[in-house]
Amino acid sequence: MYTLYYIAGIAVLISFFADREKTIKGLKIGWKKFSKILGTYLKLLIILSFILLISDQFIINYLGGQAPFVGLIMGLIIGSITMMPGFIAYPLAGILVSRGVNYMVVAAFITTLMLVGVATYPVEKEYFGIKATIWRNIAGFIISALIAVATGVLYGEVLV
């Protein structure tokens, strides 16, 4: 990662020596854009800090012990509000399956985790607008539910 910082720094120096005015103007534009979105990113960091308080054990407890339909709804809800990277989510899915959680519930959790962004809403609405962000999240939620039900049918899990 530091390599990219060094490359960027060298590129700015080369640009500065090539044309000082353009480089300074570009840095000012970059700073203005950065400071404009800084508040939004701070909101996102605050939301993420609260979401990180949701432990893996909490997720396992609430997804594994219910009837399949309740587990499906819980998986959709918890996946929608939780945010974690895929390299953590997929091993967690394996742990859920090994602890007896239905494939349908795991599919609901993982797909909403990747497709629905309640935690990223503040940033998304700034770039895409409120309407597009809401519609994208609704579509992601519906698609996740359909994928989960299809997974349940595929593995012979009933909803009742």
PDB file of C-alpha atoms in Angstrom:
ATOM      1  CA  MET A   1       0.000   0.000   0.000  1.00  0.00           C
ATOM      2  CA  TYR A   2       2.831   2.375   0.773  1.00  0.00           C
ATOM      3  CA  THR A   3       4.120   1.824  -2.753  1.00  0.00           C
ATOM      4  CA  LEU A   4       1.028   3.567  -4.108  1.00  0.00           C
ATOM      5  CA  TYR A   5       1.641   6.521  -1.793  1.00  0.00           C
ATOM      6  CA  TYR A   6       5.217   6.797  -3.023  1.00  0.00           C
ATOM      7  CA  ILE A   7       4.116   6.597  -6.661  1.00  0.00           C
ATOM      8  CA  ALA A   8       1.451   9.284  -6.097  1.00  0.00           C
ATOM      9  CA  GLY A   9       3.951  11.527  -4.312  1.00  0.00           C
ATOM     10  CA  ILE A  10       6.517  11.145  -7.089  1.00  0.00           C
ATOM     11  CA  ALA A  11       3.834  11.832  -9.715  1.00  0.00           C
ATOM     12  CA  VAL A  12       2.831  15.042  -7.904  1.00  0.00           C
ATOM     13  CA  LEU A  13       6.472  16.134  -7.738  1.00  0.00           C
ATOM     14  CA  ILE A  14       6.975  15.455 -11.440  1.00  0.00           C
ATOM     15  CA  SER A  15       3.784  17.350 -12.214  1.00  0.00           C
ATOM     16  CA  PHE A  16       4.895  20.226  -9.962  1.00  0.00           C
ATOM     17  CA  PHE A  17       8.217  20.578 -11.771  1.00  0.00           C
ATOM     18  CA  ALA A  18       6.526  20.275 -15.166  1.00  0.00           C
ATOM     19  CA  ASP A  19       3.846  22.922 -14.494  1.00  0.00           C
ATOM     20  CA  ARG A  20       3.575  24.507 -11.054  1.00  0.00           C
ATOM     21  CA  GLU A  21       0.370  26.427 -11.725  1.00  0.00           C
ATOM     22  CA  LYS A  22      -1.593  23.417 -12.981  1.00  0.00           C
ATOM     23  CA  THR A  23      -0.352  21.241 -10.133  1.00  0.00           C
ATOM     24  CA  ILE A  24      -1.293  23.796  -7.474  1.00  0.00           C
ATOM     25  CA  LYS A  25      -4.663  24.340  -9.145  1.00  0.00           C
ATOM     26  CA  GLY A  26      -5.238  20.569  -9.268  1.00  0.00           C
ATOM     27  CA  LEU A  27      -4.275  20.148  -5.611  1.00  0.00           C
ATOM     28  CA  LYS A  28      -6.678  22.941  -4.629  1.00  0.00           C
ATOM     29  CA  ILE A  29      -9.514  21.314  -6.605  1.00  0.00           C
ATOM     30  CA  GLY A  30      -8.707  17.966  -5.001  1.00  0.00           C
ATOM     31  CA  TRP A  31      -8.698  19.496  -1.516  1.00  0.00           C
ATOM     32  CA  LYS A  32     -12.063  21.196  -2.134  1.00  0.00           C
ATOM     33  CA  LYS A  33     -13.625  17.912  -3.277  1.00  0.00           C
ATOM     34  CA  PHE A  34     -12.084  16.032  -0.368  1.00  0.00           C
ATOM     35  CA  SER A  35     -13.299  18.557   2.201  1.00  0.00           C
ATOM     36  CA  LYS A  36     -16.763  18.497   0.614  1.00  0.00           C
ATOM     37  CA  ILE A  37     -17.161  14.726   1.174  1.00  0.00           C
ATOM     38  CA  LEU A  38     -15.260  14.584   4.466  1.00  0.00           C
ATOM     39  CA  GLY A  39     -18.411  15.109   6.551  1.00  0.00           C
ATOM     40  CA  THR A  40     -20.177  12.275   4.754  1.00  0.00           C
ATOM     41  CA  TYR A  41     -17.251   9.923   5.335  1.00  0.00           C
ATOM     42  CA  LEU A  42     -17.140  10.848   9.004  1.00  0.00           C
ATOM     43  CA  LYS A  43     -20.843   9.945   9.306  1.00  0.00           C
ATOM     44  CA  LEU A  44     -20.074   6.611   7.614  1.00  0.00           C
ATOM     45  CA  LEU A  45     -17.204   5.926  10.014  1.00  0.00           C
ATOM     46  CA  ILE A  46     -19.443   6.632  13.010  1.00  0.00           C
ATOM     47  CA  ILE A  47     -22.132   4.277  11.677  1.00  0.00           C
ATOM     48  CA  LEU A  48     -19.529   1.602  10.954  1.00  0.00           C
ATOM     49  CA  SER A  49     -18.090   1.849  14.446  1.00  0.00           C
ATOM     50  CA  PHE A  50     -21.515   1.007  15.881  1.00  0.00           C
ATOM     51  CA  ILE A  51     -22.045  -1.796  13.381  1.00  0.00           C
ATOM     52  CA  LEU A  52     -18.694  -3.356  14.288  1.00  0.00           C
ATOM     53  CA  LEU A  53     -20.078  -3.847  17.791  1.00  0.00           C
ATOM     54  CA  ILE A  54     -22.304  -6.567  16.307  1.00  0.00           C
ATOM     55  CA  SER A  55     -20.233  -9.678  16.915  1.00  0.00           C
ATOM     56  CA  ASP A  56     -20.097 -12.899  14.942  1.00  0.00           C
ATOM     57  CA  GLN A  57     -21.612 -14.749  17.909  1.00  0.00           C
ATOM     58  CA  PHE A  58     -24.606 -12.386  17.885  1.00  0.00           C
ATOM     59  CA  ILE A  59     -25.162 -13.143  14.212  1.00  0.00           C
ATOM     60  CA  ILE A  60     -24.870 -16.902  14.767  1.00  0.00           C
ATOM     61  CA  ASN A  61     -27.321 -16.817  17.698  1.00  0.00           C
ATOM     62  CA  TYR A  62     -29.977 -14.864  15.834  1.00  0.00           C
ATOM     63  CA  LEU A  63     -29.735 -16.720  12.534  1.00  0.00           C
ATOM     64  CA  GLY A  64     -29.455 -20.296  13.741  1.00  0.00           C
ATOM     65  CA  GLY A  65     -32.115 -20.794  16.360  1.00  0.00           C
ATOM     66  CA  GLN A  66     -35.298 -19.787  14.555  1.00  0.00           C
ATOM     67  CA  ALA A  67     -37.829 -21.433  12.290  1.00  0.00           C
ATOM     68  CA  PRO A  68     -36.689 -21.150   8.658  1.00  0.00           C
ATOM     69  CA  PHE A  69     -39.064 -18.285   7.788  1.00  0.00           C
ATOM     70  CA  VAL A  70     -38.072 -16.276  10.873  1.00  0.00           C
ATOM     71  CA  GLY A  71     -34.419 -17.068  10.156  1.00  0.00           C
ATOM     72  CA  LEU A  72     -34.901 -15.876   6.577  1.00  0.00           C
ATOM     73  CA  ILE A  73     -36.352 -12.552   7.751  1.00  0.00           C
ATOM     74  CA  MET A  74     -33.617 -12.173  10.392  1.00  0.00           C
ATOM     75  CA  GLY A  75     -30.947 -12.982   7.791  1.00  0.00           C
ATOM     76  CA  LEU A  76     -32.329 -10.352   5.437  1.00  0.00           C
ATOM     77  CA  ILE A  77     -32.491  -7.713   8.186  1.00  0.00           C
ATOM     78  CA  ILE A  78     -29.141  -8.427   9.854  1.00  0.00           C
ATOM     79  CA  GLY A  79     -27.391  -8.669   6.483  1.00  0.00           C
ATOM     80  CA  SER A  80     -28.892  -5.338   5.431  1.00  0.00           C
ATOM     81  CA  ILE A  81     -27.655  -3.415   8.450  1.00  0.00           C
ATOM     82  CA  THR A  82     -24.323  -5.172   8.948  1.00  0.00           C
ATOM     83  CA  MET A  83     -21.261  -4.214   6.976  1.00  0.00           C
ATOM     84  CA  MET A  84     -18.222  -6.421   6.628  1.00  0.00           C
ATOM     85  CA  PRO A  85     -15.852  -7.265   3.813  1.00  0.00           C
ATOM     86  CA  GLY A  86     -16.293 -10.418   1.774  1.00  0.00           C
ATOM     87  CA  PHE A  87     -13.112 -12.015   3.090  1.00  0.00           C
ATOM     88  CA  ILE A  88     -14.751 -12.036   6.540  1.00  0.00           C
ATOM     89  CA  ALA A  89     -18.344 -12.670   5.411  1.00  0.00           C
ATOM     90  CA  TYR A  90     -17.678 -15.832   3.401  1.00  0.00           C
ATOM     91  CA  PRO A  91     -15.793 -17.688   6.158  1.00  0.00           C
ATOM     92  CA  LEU A  92     -18.565 -16.573   8.529  1.00  0.00           C
ATOM     93  CA  ALA A  93     -21.048 -18.166   6.126  1.00  0.00           C
ATOM     94  CA  GLY A  94     -19.075 -21.404   6.390  1.00  0.00           C
ATOM     95  CA  ILE A  95     -19.206 -21.199  10.186  1.00  0.00           C
ATOM     96  CA  LEU A  96     -22.973 -20.586  10.055  1.00  0.00           C
ATOM     97  CA  VAL A  97     -23.501 -23.636   7.840  1.00  0.00           C
ATOM     98  CA  SER A  98     -21.258 -25.790  10.048  1.00  0.00           C
ATOM     99  CA  ARG A  99     -23.351 -24.746  13.078  1.00  0.00           C
ATOM    100  CA  GLY A 100     -26.535 -25.916  11.395  1.00  0.00           C
ATOM    101  CA  VAL A 101     -27.954 -22.690  10.013  1.00  0.00           C
ATOM    102  CA  ASN A 102     -30.083 -23.330   6.912  1.00  0.00           C
ATOM    103  CA  TYR A 103     -28.514 -22.566   3.548  1.00  0.00           C
ATOM    104  CA  MET A 104     -31.498 -20.343   2.798  1.00  0.00           C
ATOM    105  CA  VAL A 105     -30.827 -18.188   5.873  1.00  0.00           C
ATOM    106  CA  VAL A 106     -27.102 -17.985   5.099  1.00  0.00           C
ATOM    107  CA  ALA A 107     -27.901 -17.004   1.503  1.00  0.00           C
ATOM    108  CA  ALA A 108     -30.250 -14.276   2.768  1.00  0.00           C
ATOM    109  CA  PHE A 109     -27.606 -12.945   5.130  1.00  0.00           C
ATOM    110  CA  ILE A 110     -24.696 -12.985   2.677  1.00  0.00           C
ATOM    111  CA  THR A 111     -26.586 -11.589  -0.328  1.00  0.00           C
ATOM    112  CA  THR A 112     -28.076  -8.683   1.635  1.00  0.00           C
ATOM    113  CA  LEU A 113     -24.662  -8.102   3.173  1.00  0.00           C
ATOM    114  CA  MET A 114     -23.262  -7.592  -0.314  1.00  0.00           C
ATOM    115  CA  LEU A 115     -26.268  -6.002  -2.076  1.00  0.00           C
ATOM    116  CA  VAL A 116     -27.973  -3.788   0.514  1.00  0.00           C
ATOM    117  CA  GLY A 117     -26.182  -0.840   2.079  1.00  0.00           C
ATOM    118  CA  VAL A 118     -28.019   0.651   5.031  1.00  0.00           C
ATOM    119  CA  ALA A 119     -24.678   1.648   6.578  1.00  0.00           C
ATOM    120  CA  THR A 120     -23.423   3.175   3.341  1.00  0.00           C
ATOM    121  CA  TYR A 121     -26.646   5.116   2.715  1.00  0.00           C
ATOM    122  CA  PRO A 122     -25.202   8.533   3.688  1.00  0.00           C
ATOM    123  CA  VAL A 123     -22.369   8.233   1.169  1.00  0.00           C
ATOM    124  CA  GLU A 124     -24.509   6.681  -1.570  1.00  0.00           C
ATOM    125  CA  LYS A 125     -27.175   9.374  -1.418  1.00  0.00           C
ATOM    126  CA  GLU A 126     -24.506  12.041  -1.896  1.00  0.00           C
ATOM    127  CA  TYR A 127     -23.322  10.476  -5.145  1.00  0.00           C
ATOM    128  CA  PHE A 128     -26.414   8.778  -6.574  1.00  0.00           C
ATOM    129  CA  GLY A 129     -29.198  10.814  -5.004  1.00  0.00           C
ATOM    130  CA  ILE A 130     -31.801   9.722  -2.474  1.00  0.00           C
ATOM    131  CA  LYS A 131     -34.210   8.197  -4.986  1.00  0.00           C
ATOM    132  CA  ALA A 132     -31.593   6.072  -6.775  1.00  0.00           C
ATOM    133  CA  THR A 133     -30.087   4.932  -3.461  1.00  0.00           C
ATOM    134  CA  ILE A 134     -33.442   3.864  -2.056  1.00  0.00           C
ATOM    135  CA  TRP A 135     -34.418   2.040  -5.250  1.00  0.00           C
ATOM    136  CA  ARG A 136     -31.033   0.285  -5.419  1.00  0.00           C
ATOM    137  CA  ASN A 137     -31.379  -0.900  -1.825  1.00  0.00           C
ATOM    138  CA  ILE A 138     -34.979  -2.059  -2.342  1.00  0.00           C
ATOM    139  CA  ALA A 139     -33.956  -3.943  -5.495  1.00  0.00           C
ATOM    140  CA  GLY A 140     -30.997  -5.497  -3.660  1.00  0.00           C
ATOM    141  CA  PHE A 141     -33.252  -6.578  -0.788  1.00  0.00           C
ATOM    142  CA  ILE A 142     -35.816  -8.173  -3.138  1.00  0.00           C
ATOM    143  CA  ILE A 143     -33.119  -9.909  -5.177  1.00  0.00           C
ATOM    144  CA  SER A 144     -31.532 -11.199  -1.974  1.00  0.00           C
ATOM    145  CA  ALA A 145     -34.864 -12.583  -0.772  1.00  0.00           C
ATOM    146  CA  LEU A 146     -35.439 -14.319  -4.131  1.00  0.00           C
ATOM    147  CA  ILE A 147     -31.937 -15.812  -4.105  1.00  0.00           C
ATOM    148  CA  ALA A 148     -32.436 -17.041  -0.538  1.00  0.00           C
ATOM    149  CA  VAL A 149     -35.793 -18.660  -1.316  1.00  0.00           C
ATOM    150  CA  ALA A 150     -34.343 -20.259  -4.472  1.00  0.00           C
ATOM    151  CA  THR A 151     -31.459 -21.601  -2.380  1.00  0.00           C
ATOM    152  CA  GLY A 152     -33.939 -22.984   0.158  1.00  0.00           C
ATOM    153  CA  VAL A 153     -35.912 -24.706  -2.608  1.00  0.00           C
ATOM    154  CA  LEU A 154     -32.698 -26.083  -4.109  1.00  0.00           C
ATOM    155  CA  TYR A 155     -31.643 -27.593  -0.778  1.00  0.00           C
ATOM    156  CA  GLY A 156     -35.129 -28.767   0.125  1.00  0.00           C
ATOM    157  CA  GLU A 157     -35.584 -26.422   3.074  1.00  0.00           C
ATOM    158  CA  VAL A 158     -39.149 -25.441   3.844  1.00  0.00           C
ATOM    159  CA  LEU A 159     -40.227 -21.980   4.980  1.00  0.00           C
ATOM    160  CA  VAL A 160     -42.628 -23.068   7.698  1.00  0.00           C
TER     161      VAL A 160
END
